[in-house]
XYZ file of C-alpha atoms in Angstrom:
665
model
C -17.567 44.116 -0.557
C -17.884 40.934 -2.590
C -16.530 39.897 -5.924
C -18.881 37.794 -7.987
C -17.463 34.479 -9.071
C -18.706 32.586 -12.060
C -20.765 29.492 -11.457
C -18.729 26.359 -12.210
C -20.066 24.649 -15.340
C -23.741 25.430 -15.670
C -25.936 22.685 -14.340
C -28.791 20.979 -16.081
C -32.349 21.060 -14.830
C -33.567 19.038 -11.874
C -35.205 16.603 -14.267
C -31.935 16.085 -16.130
C -29.986 15.787 -12.868
C -32.233 13.078 -11.388
C -30.278 10.112 -12.851
C -27.037 11.700 -11.656
C -28.522 12.106 -8.170
C -29.434 8.413 -8.065
C -25.935 7.482 -9.202
C -24.396 9.824 -6.606
C -26.301 8.218 -3.764
C -24.866 4.810 -4.692
C -21.387 5.968 -5.692
C -19.563 4.643 -2.631
C -21.312 1.252 -2.808
C -20.505 0.976 -6.515
C -16.884 1.895 -5.926
C -16.599 -0.666 -3.139
C -17.991 -3.404 -5.403
C -15.502 -2.361 -8.084
C -12.510 -2.389 -5.714
C -13.596 -5.671 -4.125
C -13.526 -7.244 -7.575
C -10.166 -5.541 -8.102
C -8.777 -7.033 -4.872
C -10.037 -10.550 -5.534
C -8.695 -10.825 -9.088
C -5.277 -9.337 -8.230
C -2.913 -12.293 -8.472
C 0.593 -10.856 -8.621
C 3.418 -9.893 -6.297
C 4.602 -6.266 -6.253
C 6.833 -5.510 -3.257
C 7.493 -7.250 0.065
C 6.160 -4.387 2.213
C 2.655 -5.357 1.118
C 2.985 -8.353 3.433
C 5.952 -7.843 5.765
C 4.932 -4.340 6.906
C 1.249 -5.091 7.418
C -0.117 -8.644 7.260
C 2.816 -10.449 8.919
C 2.905 -8.281 12.055
C -0.912 -8.335 12.035
C -0.869 -12.137 12.036
C 1.714 -12.045 14.824
C -0.543 -9.821 16.943
C -3.736 -11.720 16.185
C -2.503 -15.286 16.674
C 0.481 -14.976 18.979
C 4.247 -14.886 18.901
C 4.460 -18.599 18.056
C 2.043 -18.398 15.106
C 4.706 -18.538 12.420
C 4.579 -14.922 11.259
C 7.807 -13.342 9.990
C 8.424 -9.970 11.614
C 11.275 -8.122 9.933
C 14.027 -6.043 11.478
C 12.001 -2.812 11.289
C 9.561 -4.150 13.866
C 12.367 -5.323 16.119
C 13.910 -1.824 15.967
C 10.515 -0.126 16.516
C 10.596 1.769 13.205
C 6.954 1.268 12.319
C 3.763 2.516 13.942
C 1.537 -0.378 14.916
C -1.735 1.332 13.912
C -1.684 -0.067 10.384
C -1.045 -3.754 11.186
C -3.270 -3.328 14.246
C -6.175 -2.649 11.893
C -5.582 -5.909 10.055
C -5.024 -7.751 13.327
C -8.569 -6.829 14.323
C -9.792 -8.200 11.007
C -7.875 -11.436 11.542
C -9.208 -11.823 15.077
C -12.799 -11.108 14.004
C -12.541 -13.496 11.069
C -11.128 -16.233 13.293
C -13.981 -15.810 15.769
C -16.469 -16.080 12.891
C -14.771 -19.200 11.528
C -14.735 -20.811 14.981
C -18.389 -19.939 15.592
C -19.448 -21.438 12.253
C -17.167 -24.450 12.797
C -15.675 -24.189 9.325
C -13.050 -26.573 8.016
C -9.353 -25.736 8.087
C -9.296 -25.047 4.335
C -12.316 -22.753 4.645
C -10.598 -20.940 7.495
C -7.549 -20.388 5.304
C -9.753 -19.004 2.520
C -11.503 -16.612 4.908
C -8.199 -15.367 6.375
C -6.932 -14.746 2.848
C -10.039 -12.836 1.749
C -10.810 -10.609 4.739
C -7.713 -8.346 4.536
C -8.426 -7.901 0.831
C -12.004 -6.916 1.612
C -10.914 -4.303 4.146
C -8.333 -2.873 1.774
C -10.923 -2.776 -1.022
C -13.132 -0.594 1.192
C -10.192 1.685 2.035
C -9.408 2.045 -1.689
C -13.061 2.756 -2.480
C -13.083 5.544 0.124
C -10.090 7.093 -1.588
C -11.857 6.970 -4.961
C -15.033 8.400 -3.436
C -13.370 11.395 -1.802
C -11.355 12.093 -4.927
C -14.681 12.322 -6.746
C -16.202 14.536 -4.041
C -13.165 16.786 -4.194
C -13.644 17.158 -7.953
C -17.287 18.053 -7.348
C -16.134 20.704 -4.903
C -13.856 22.176 -7.566
C -15.864 21.783 -10.778
C -19.436 21.511 -9.529
C -21.704 18.605 -8.710
C -22.456 16.387 -11.726
C -20.158 18.468 -13.915
C -18.354 16.789 -16.783
C -14.973 17.288 -15.074
C -16.193 15.627 -11.875
C -17.405 12.671 -13.920
C -14.033 12.562 -15.703
C -12.280 12.500 -12.310
C -14.080 9.305 -11.337
C -13.212 7.875 -14.752
C -9.564 8.758 -14.167
C -9.394 7.184 -10.730
C -11.214 3.924 -11.571
C -9.522 3.743 -14.973
C -6.034 4.243 -13.567
C -3.749 1.254 -14.174
C -1.698 2.255 -11.130
C -4.774 2.345 -8.899
C -5.925 -1.040 -10.179
C -2.468 -2.496 -9.573
C -1.733 -0.928 -6.170
C -4.763 0.549 -4.366
C -6.133 -2.768 -3.046
C -2.758 -3.967 -1.768
C -2.070 -3.735 1.950
C 0.681 -1.121 1.773
C 0.698 1.631 4.364
C 1.024 3.958 1.350
C -2.464 2.901 0.229
C -4.214 3.863 3.452
C -2.010 6.982 3.519
C -3.373 7.907 0.082
C -6.976 7.450 1.193
C -6.424 9.522 4.354
C -4.793 12.217 2.224
C -7.747 12.241 -0.204
C -10.222 12.682 2.673
C -8.108 15.405 4.288
C -7.628 17.305 1.022
C -11.372 17.309 0.416
C -12.058 18.827 3.837
C -9.136 21.282 3.866
C -10.213 24.985 4.382
C -8.703 26.343 1.152
C -11.086 29.318 1.194
C -9.495 30.700 4.348
C -6.557 31.850 2.204
C -8.876 34.292 0.424
C -9.172 37.761 1.856
C -12.551 38.680 3.274
C -12.806 41.390 0.622
C -12.139 39.038 -2.321
C -15.182 36.751 -2.334
C -18.299 36.967 -0.215
C -18.622 34.222 2.381
C -21.177 33.403 5.022
C -20.005 32.803 8.611
C -20.930 29.888 10.821
C -21.653 29.995 14.535
C -17.919 29.964 15.306
C -17.312 32.969 13.027
C -15.519 30.757 10.523
C -16.072 31.403 6.841
C -18.178 28.727 5.149
C -16.880 27.364 1.872
C -18.932 28.009 -1.238
C -20.817 25.054 -2.705
C -22.359 24.275 -6.056
C -25.305 21.933 -5.510
C -28.119 20.997 -7.823
C -30.896 20.771 -5.271
C -31.833 22.571 -2.095
C -31.734 19.232 -0.252
C -28.109 18.720 -1.227
C -27.225 22.267 -0.165
C -28.838 21.748 3.227
C -27.105 18.378 3.691
C -23.717 19.978 3.098
C -24.524 22.895 5.404
C -25.182 20.442 8.254
C -21.454 19.740 8.391
C -19.949 22.891 9.901
C -16.448 24.193 9.240
C -15.134 23.047 12.609
C -16.216 19.476 11.929
C -14.620 19.488 8.492
C -11.441 20.976 9.939
C -11.304 18.204 12.506
C -11.778 15.587 9.807
C -8.859 17.065 7.907
C -6.597 17.196 10.933
C -7.480 13.717 12.187
C -6.820 12.177 8.765
C -3.657 14.202 8.205
C -2.272 13.348 11.650
C -2.951 9.634 11.145
C -1.308 9.727 7.716
C 1.795 11.347 9.227
C 1.963 8.723 11.976
C 1.791 5.959 9.356
C 4.179 7.640 6.900
C 6.143 10.566 8.383
C 6.961 11.968 4.920
C 3.253 12.769 4.550
C 3.926 15.812 6.750
C 5.399 17.524 3.671
C 1.899 17.796 2.200
C 0.415 19.470 5.250
C 3.342 21.817 5.835
C 2.979 22.950 2.217
C -0.763 23.517 2.503
C -0.533 25.218 5.887
C 2.115 27.613 4.614
C 0.102 28.351 1.478
C -3.144 28.861 3.373
C -1.935 31.020 6.230
C 1.383 32.349 5.010
C 0.077 35.475 3.321
C 0.013 37.286 6.632
C -1.671 35.198 9.288
C -3.656 38.052 10.759
C -4.480 39.975 7.597
C -8.039 40.575 6.405
C -9.409 40.322 9.940
C -9.546 36.507 9.945
C -7.169 35.778 12.807
C -9.850 33.687 14.528
C -9.499 31.133 11.714
C -5.792 30.831 12.464
C -6.598 30.443 16.143
C -9.173 27.764 15.346
C -6.673 25.927 13.145
C -4.017 25.891 15.884
C -6.455 24.846 18.619
C -8.023 22.068 16.573
C -4.618 20.995 15.267
C -3.286 20.499 18.786
C -6.487 18.734 19.824
C -6.698 16.318 16.876
C -3.004 15.539 16.579
C -2.826 15.009 20.339
C -5.604 12.414 20.226
C -4.033 10.592 17.263
C -0.596 10.668 18.905
C -1.985 9.317 22.182
C -3.860 6.531 20.396
C -0.783 5.616 18.374
C 1.403 5.591 21.488
C -1.092 3.324 23.265
C -1.245 0.867 20.343
C 2.569 0.898 20.022
C 2.852 0.174 23.737
C 0.577 -2.853 23.348
C 2.491 -4.035 20.286
C 6.082 -3.524 21.430
C 5.569 -3.967 25.186
C 7.578 -0.757 25.754
C 6.923 2.924 25.273
C 8.452 3.997 21.975
C 8.146 6.679 19.287
C 8.403 5.019 15.845
C 8.509 8.333 13.937
C 11.800 9.203 15.625
C 13.164 5.689 15.119
C 12.213 5.883 11.437
C 14.016 9.198 11.052
C 17.089 7.992 12.967
C 17.589 4.806 10.967
C 16.521 5.918 7.485
C 17.826 9.499 7.463
C 20.559 9.900 10.095
C 22.052 6.458 9.506
C 21.065 6.307 5.798
C 19.982 2.683 6.070
C 17.325 3.228 3.406
C 20.153 3.366 0.852
C 20.758 -0.337 1.556
C 17.469 -1.078 -0.241
C 18.180 1.065 -3.300
C 19.752 4.291 -4.507
C 18.102 6.279 -7.311
C 18.931 9.287 -9.447
C 17.752 12.732 -8.352
C 15.307 12.900 -11.313
C 13.671 9.543 -10.508
C 10.249 10.994 -9.640
C 10.253 13.249 -12.686
C 11.442 10.633 -15.176
C 9.740 7.547 -13.684
C 7.490 8.496 -10.755
C 4.998 10.721 -12.535
C 4.812 8.532 -15.700
C 4.207 5.343 -13.692
C 1.586 6.967 -11.482
C -0.279 8.639 -14.323
C 0.403 6.409 -17.379
C -1.830 7.808 -20.138
C -2.918 10.723 -17.929
C 0.508 12.381 -18.056
C -0.491 14.881 -20.769
C -3.769 16.132 -19.198
C -2.040 16.250 -15.786
C 0.791 18.368 -17.214
C -1.739 20.713 -18.834
C -3.719 20.906 -15.604
C -0.611 21.646 -13.533
C 0.387 24.447 -15.912
C -3.072 26.039 -15.765
C -3.297 25.669 -11.976
C 0.126 27.081 -11.197
C -0.355 30.235 -13.304
C -3.905 30.609 -11.936
C -5.222 30.654 -15.480
C -8.580 32.377 -15.621
C -11.260 30.160 -17.096
C -14.445 31.820 -15.782
C -16.740 29.482 -17.651
C -15.201 26.460 -15.956
C -14.198 27.172 -12.359
C -14.784 29.780 -9.691
C -12.197 31.878 -7.866
C -12.313 29.481 -4.916
C -11.932 26.498 -7.238
C -8.937 28.026 -8.995
C -7.352 28.520 -5.575
C -7.952 24.835 -4.708
C -6.378 23.695 -7.982
C -3.379 25.930 -7.318
C -2.872 24.403 -3.856
C -3.208 20.874 -5.191
C -0.638 21.666 -7.859
C 1.779 22.964 -5.212
C 1.435 19.767 -3.209
C 1.861 17.629 -6.344
C 5.180 19.290 -7.093
C 6.608 19.926 -3.623
C 6.266 16.354 -2.304
C 8.286 14.685 -5.117
C 10.747 17.579 -5.053
C 11.510 17.172 -1.348
C 11.607 13.365 -1.529
C 14.091 13.629 -4.399
C 16.673 14.730 -1.832
C 16.567 11.242 -0.267
C 18.631 8.534 -1.945
C 16.073 5.742 -1.715
C 13.041 6.428 -3.921
C 9.971 4.438 -4.852
C 6.909 5.424 -6.870
C 4.559 4.491 -4.057
C 6.209 7.133 -1.851
C 4.477 9.811 -3.965
C 1.237 7.827 -4.304
C -0.647 10.231 -1.941
C -0.569 12.980 -4.593
C -2.369 10.862 -7.201
C -5.910 11.917 -6.077
C -4.812 15.566 -6.377
C -3.313 14.920 -9.820
C -6.544 13.302 -10.987
C -8.567 16.332 -9.898
C -6.082 18.647 -11.620
C -6.093 16.574 -14.823
C -9.887 16.231 -15.043
C -10.676 19.422 -16.980
C -7.967 18.977 -19.680
C -8.861 15.274 -19.815
C -12.535 16.097 -20.430
C -11.559 18.175 -23.445
C -9.077 15.627 -24.769
C -11.562 12.753 -24.695
C -14.272 14.778 -26.453
C -16.527 16.467 -23.883
C -17.664 19.905 -25.065
C -20.198 22.508 -23.974
C -22.355 24.088 -26.696
C -24.383 27.267 -26.107
C -27.985 26.623 -26.997
C -29.445 28.704 -29.806
C -30.935 31.972 -28.572
C -29.899 31.509 -24.947
C -26.334 32.355 -23.944
C -26.922 31.128 -20.377
C -28.090 27.684 -21.393
C -25.375 25.154 -22.168
C -25.684 21.635 -23.522
C -23.132 18.904 -22.993
C -21.982 16.881 -25.983
C -19.529 14.038 -26.318
C -17.581 13.197 -29.449
C -15.144 10.303 -28.900
C -11.530 11.037 -29.738
C -8.429 8.966 -30.396
C -7.032 10.075 -27.044
C -9.975 8.471 -25.265
C -9.343 5.193 -27.066
C -5.633 5.491 -26.249
C -6.383 6.099 -22.557
C -8.614 3.035 -22.296
C -6.302 0.752 -24.273
C -3.112 1.662 -22.386
C -4.659 1.372 -18.934
C -6.495 -1.881 -19.646
C -3.362 -3.476 -21.102
C -1.097 -2.370 -18.247
C -3.604 -3.201 -15.518
C -4.303 -6.654 -16.977
C -0.687 -7.669 -17.461
C 0.704 -6.419 -14.160
C -2.280 -7.592 -12.107
C -2.660 -11.059 -13.613
C 0.672 -12.138 -15.083
C 3.774 -10.177 -14.005
C 5.235 -11.864 -10.887
C 2.209 -14.144 -10.695
C 4.307 -17.251 -9.986
C 5.281 -15.900 -6.570
C 1.630 -15.942 -5.504
C 0.837 -19.245 -7.224
C 3.588 -21.011 -5.336
C 2.019 -20.089 -2.002
C -1.308 -21.449 -3.258
C 0.555 -24.594 -4.331
C 2.141 -25.180 -0.930
C -1.199 -24.648 0.765
C -2.997 -27.042 -1.589
C -0.227 -29.644 -1.200
C -0.573 -29.517 2.563
C -4.371 -29.767 2.369
C -4.213 -32.679 -0.056
C -1.450 -34.684 1.625
C -1.577 -33.984 5.358
C -4.824 -32.232 6.178
C -6.905 -35.337 6.729
C -7.783 -37.062 9.956
C -5.981 -40.202 8.856
C -2.768 -38.317 8.152
C -2.965 -36.465 11.441
C -3.306 -39.761 13.283
C -0.464 -41.497 11.441
C 1.968 -38.602 10.906
C 1.690 -36.507 14.009
C 5.379 -35.690 13.772
C 5.395 -34.593 10.122
C 5.192 -31.020 8.827
C 5.379 -29.911 5.234
C 8.731 -28.132 4.954
C 10.107 -25.845 2.258
C 13.020 -23.518 1.527
C 13.017 -20.329 -0.561
C 16.302 -19.932 -2.449
C 15.487 -16.511 -3.797
C 16.337 -12.894 -2.996
C 14.893 -12.098 0.419
C 11.174 -11.643 0.933
C 10.354 -12.836 -2.574
C 7.052 -14.456 -1.592
C 4.366 -13.675 0.966
C 4.773 -15.595 4.198
C 2.307 -16.730 6.837
C -0.547 -14.479 5.623
C -0.646 -16.531 2.392
C 0.988 -19.836 3.291
C -1.261 -20.224 6.370
C -1.233 -23.421 8.478
C 1.407 -22.640 11.131
C 2.606 -25.750 12.969
C 1.674 -26.056 16.629
C 2.486 -28.556 19.373
C -0.715 -30.477 18.593
C -1.254 -30.211 14.820
C 1.028 -30.404 11.800
C 1.536 -27.395 9.571
C 3.670 -25.739 6.920
C 7.132 -24.647 8.003
C 9.994 -23.184 6.015
C 12.958 -20.862 5.818
C 14.235 -18.274 3.362
C 17.359 -16.301 2.630
C 17.562 -13.048 4.583
C 18.753 -9.520 3.859
C 19.169 -7.847 7.206
C 20.602 -4.309 6.867
C 23.999 -3.281 8.246
C 22.893 -2.221 11.707
C 25.461 -0.664 14.057
C 28.335 -0.947 11.590
C 30.997 1.610 10.741
C 30.904 3.379 7.332
C 33.784 1.229 6.083
C 31.986 -1.935 7.187
C 28.791 -0.785 5.515
C 30.660 -0.216 2.254
C 31.693 -3.877 2.051
C 28.626 -5.390 3.702
C 26.835 -8.313 2.041
C 23.637 -9.859 3.279
C 22.882 -13.580 3.163
C 21.112 -13.432 -0.205
C 24.114 -11.581 -1.702
C 26.494 -14.274 -0.392
C 24.268 -17.062 -1.699
C 24.182 -15.664 -5.245
C 27.966 -15.228 -5.342
C 28.230 -19.025 -5.451
C 25.072 -21.054 -4.725
C 26.936 -24.363 -4.701
C 29.405 -23.210 -2.043
C 26.629 -21.716 0.068
C 24.626 -24.954 -0.020
C 27.665 -26.970 1.022
C 28.475 -24.618 3.888
C 24.976 -24.072 5.233
C 23.078 -27.317 4.617
C 23.677 -30.730 6.185
C 26.483 -32.491 4.373
C 24.629 -34.904 2.092
C 21.467 -33.949 0.185
C 18.681 -36.558 0.489
C 18.821 -39.539 -1.862
C 15.381 -40.911 -1.072
C 12.047 -40.106 0.557
C 12.126 -37.625 3.467
C 12.797 -38.925 6.927
C 10.082 -38.459 9.563
C 11.701 -35.228 10.708
C 10.608 -33.585 13.893
C 7.359 -32.041 15.015
C 6.296 -30.587 18.323
C 9.727 -30.494 19.969
C 9.998 -30.383 23.701
C 9.317 -26.749 24.722
C 12.371 -26.809 26.963
C 14.588 -27.508 23.938
C 12.771 -25.259 21.489
C 15.266 -22.402 21.787
C 18.034 -24.629 20.540
C 16.352 -24.670 17.157
C 16.424 -20.895 16.709
C 19.069 -18.501 15.468
C 19.729 -14.811 15.431
C 18.924 -13.392 11.917
C 22.583 -12.563 11.574
C 23.579 -11.422 8.066
C 26.133 -14.175 7.629
C 23.937 -17.034 8.819
C 20.331 -16.176 8.064
C 17.399 -17.347 10.163
C 16.575 -20.913 11.031
C 12.807 -21.310 11.051
C 11.822 -23.896 13.648
C 9.646 -26.571 12.064
C 7.559 -26.701 15.206
C 6.832 -22.998 15.419
C 8.403 -21.164 12.492
C 8.979 -17.547 11.722
C 10.413 -15.966 14.851
C 13.848 -15.868 16.419
C 14.985 -15.623 19.997
C 18.455 -14.261 19.451
C 20.109 -17.613 20.180
C 23.084 -18.099 17.813
C 22.712 -20.808 15.193
C 25.040 -23.749 15.917
C 23.616 -26.185 13.400
C 23.167 -26.407 9.671
C 19.825 -26.397 7.967
C 18.073 -29.656 7.212
C 17.006 -30.390 3.646
C 13.279 -29.595 3.274
C 10.540 -31.373 1.342
C 10.356 -28.570 -1.233
C 13.022 -26.290 -2.739
C 11.698 -23.178 -4.478
C 13.811 -20.951 -6.740
C 13.778 -18.888 -9.931
C 14.569 -20.388 -13.311
C 17.770 -18.329 -13.458
C 19.158 -20.585 -10.702
C 18.180 -23.869 -12.361
C 21.589 -24.670 -13.963
C 23.376 -24.211 -10.620
C 20.797 -26.333 -8.823
C 21.110 -29.140 -11.371
C 24.895 -29.057 -11.109
C 24.800 -29.171 -7.322
C 21.806 -31.410 -6.621
C 21.426 -33.299 -9.872
C 22.336 -36.594 -8.183
C 20.016 -36.051 -5.234
C 16.428 -37.253 -4.840
C 14.982 -33.813 -5.645
C 12.944 -33.638 -8.825
C 10.876 -30.891 -10.406
C 7.262 -31.202 -9.323
C 5.837 -27.805 -10.337
C 6.705 -24.804 -12.471
C 4.850 -21.495 -12.612
C 5.171 -18.716 -15.149
C 6.313 -15.583 -13.344
C 7.270 -12.780 -15.730
C 8.391 -11.936 -19.246
C 11.008 -9.489 -17.978
C 12.504 -8.275 -14.714
C 14.939 -5.558 -13.653
C 16.661 -7.971 -11.211
C 18.621 -10.723 -12.991
C 18.195 -12.988 -9.979
C 14.414 -13.000 -10.411
C 14.188 -13.861 -14.116
C 12.271 -16.814 -15.509
C 9.687 -19.159 -14.019
C 9.248 -20.106 -10.395
C 10.394 -23.725 -10.046
C 9.512 -26.173 -7.264
C 11.623 -29.261 -6.591
C 10.372 -31.882 -4.173
C 11.431 -35.206 -2.675
C 9.850 -38.538 -3.668
C 6.579 -39.497 -1.985
C 6.012 -35.872 -1.010
C 4.323 -34.709 -4.205
C 1.322 -36.923 -4.815
């Protein structure tokens, strides 16, 4: 017995659909071009994990332990899976081989190494957009107005423009989630007596499709249910390895799909197939991850357990922020959705009550929307239990929210269906622009432009400045011959991890060529301390900002420079190199060796820091710096606008660069 389901949004004729078919064939390429532009024009700093949880360890893997990369405490404690940085390490290695083969200059090499991770991330973001669109087609019908509105929502999202092309693990997690959600077997939750389904060769019910042409229908049919199930499980397993909290999504969907009585309706073979394929796919992903982790860490380890132990059992995540229980409701959803909050709320309401709109979606599609709504609510609800919260932690539900919001959004922006005169089965699409559409465009363009081009832009510009200074002053054959022992040195007197490191600064010093070397304030967490010690713990950045003048006197060599920089040291004797390192101990920070930079060997620091060529700090610190170093040789040599406002008082104002005489030319 079958129950007829209405056809999702009546389709136009083949002649009318031809332009849409051409557009569809080039959708992924168009999205990639769009995201590549997005990645290349993005010129602002968001959060340190964009660099220190991906590009820095990738640089470390690609170019060696003495390449100047800064690997944070999480990597030393084996908290992170190496799959994500391993992907970018391959890109770095491939790019370096290409640069070497083409014999490009050092500055060209730096440009290539800056651009290639952005290109890869642009493709990953485009895949996420593409599968969000395909998922909307699955729900609303191919070339339907709501599917078109979904692609408008995802490419018009200010959050996507600001975040999707950044190298966060959350971004690849979001793309993997979008692919897995598209391939998920939602229809297996329907009883065999509810809607008629065909069976494939493995006696698995085939999902219903809504295609315009026979060719499209046949192309979809070529991908059997087992293959699509494997795609879901591979992507979901990888997402969980990268971000263990992603498991909440798949536990929710699995319970919703099979929890109505796993062996009801005579479909127990689908449950068996799910379990078999789940063990197979997750086993492969787990084995691959273990192998990559073994190569990265040189020991067998299980980062998911380490992540749980440190962030949950020891509550170390609280060290990086503690938020109210309603954070995701009051800030998470609004920041993710911006102007799409209203249509998303309407879509969630309709999906959760399984509102019957037979002219818009089928029974299977209403089920999909209901499951997406569950996921979109359960993930933030569960994560609200944890003290440390960030908007990007719920980023994986944004593709689902865009699909859910598409139908209400289509109505709000002015899409309507009109029944043609004399033919109730023939529908014509019309579009009458509304104020909401203008509001949506204006808000997203304004937010995307400001936060992608201006807010925290000084933190990126200063890395470009250091690189250009090195290229202009030292990166010539004459300089190399005459100043073999001279690196460009800098210090970052800012809250920890305020700027990108080796992935953007480039030019690590070696024993044969000069480079850029520096140090920064650290913020190591309170590892292995008692609760009472944790309560009073202060990291190095905290101690510095209590009294910058005192910190400088205690941690720098006694007298600040009163003239041009001394020759300094370069390429120290390898036998003595360890003497120049320190343990990144909270009270002392990390001394970055001018000859190698970026790593530590656990040898305690027994010497004070030398004054560098460049001091970099926020405008908020300028009065203290003038009071402390006003009589020194340091003078302002660059200033970059950073932001109009900031929630951290230590980061307010411009980014200021002081330098010594004869350094800035």
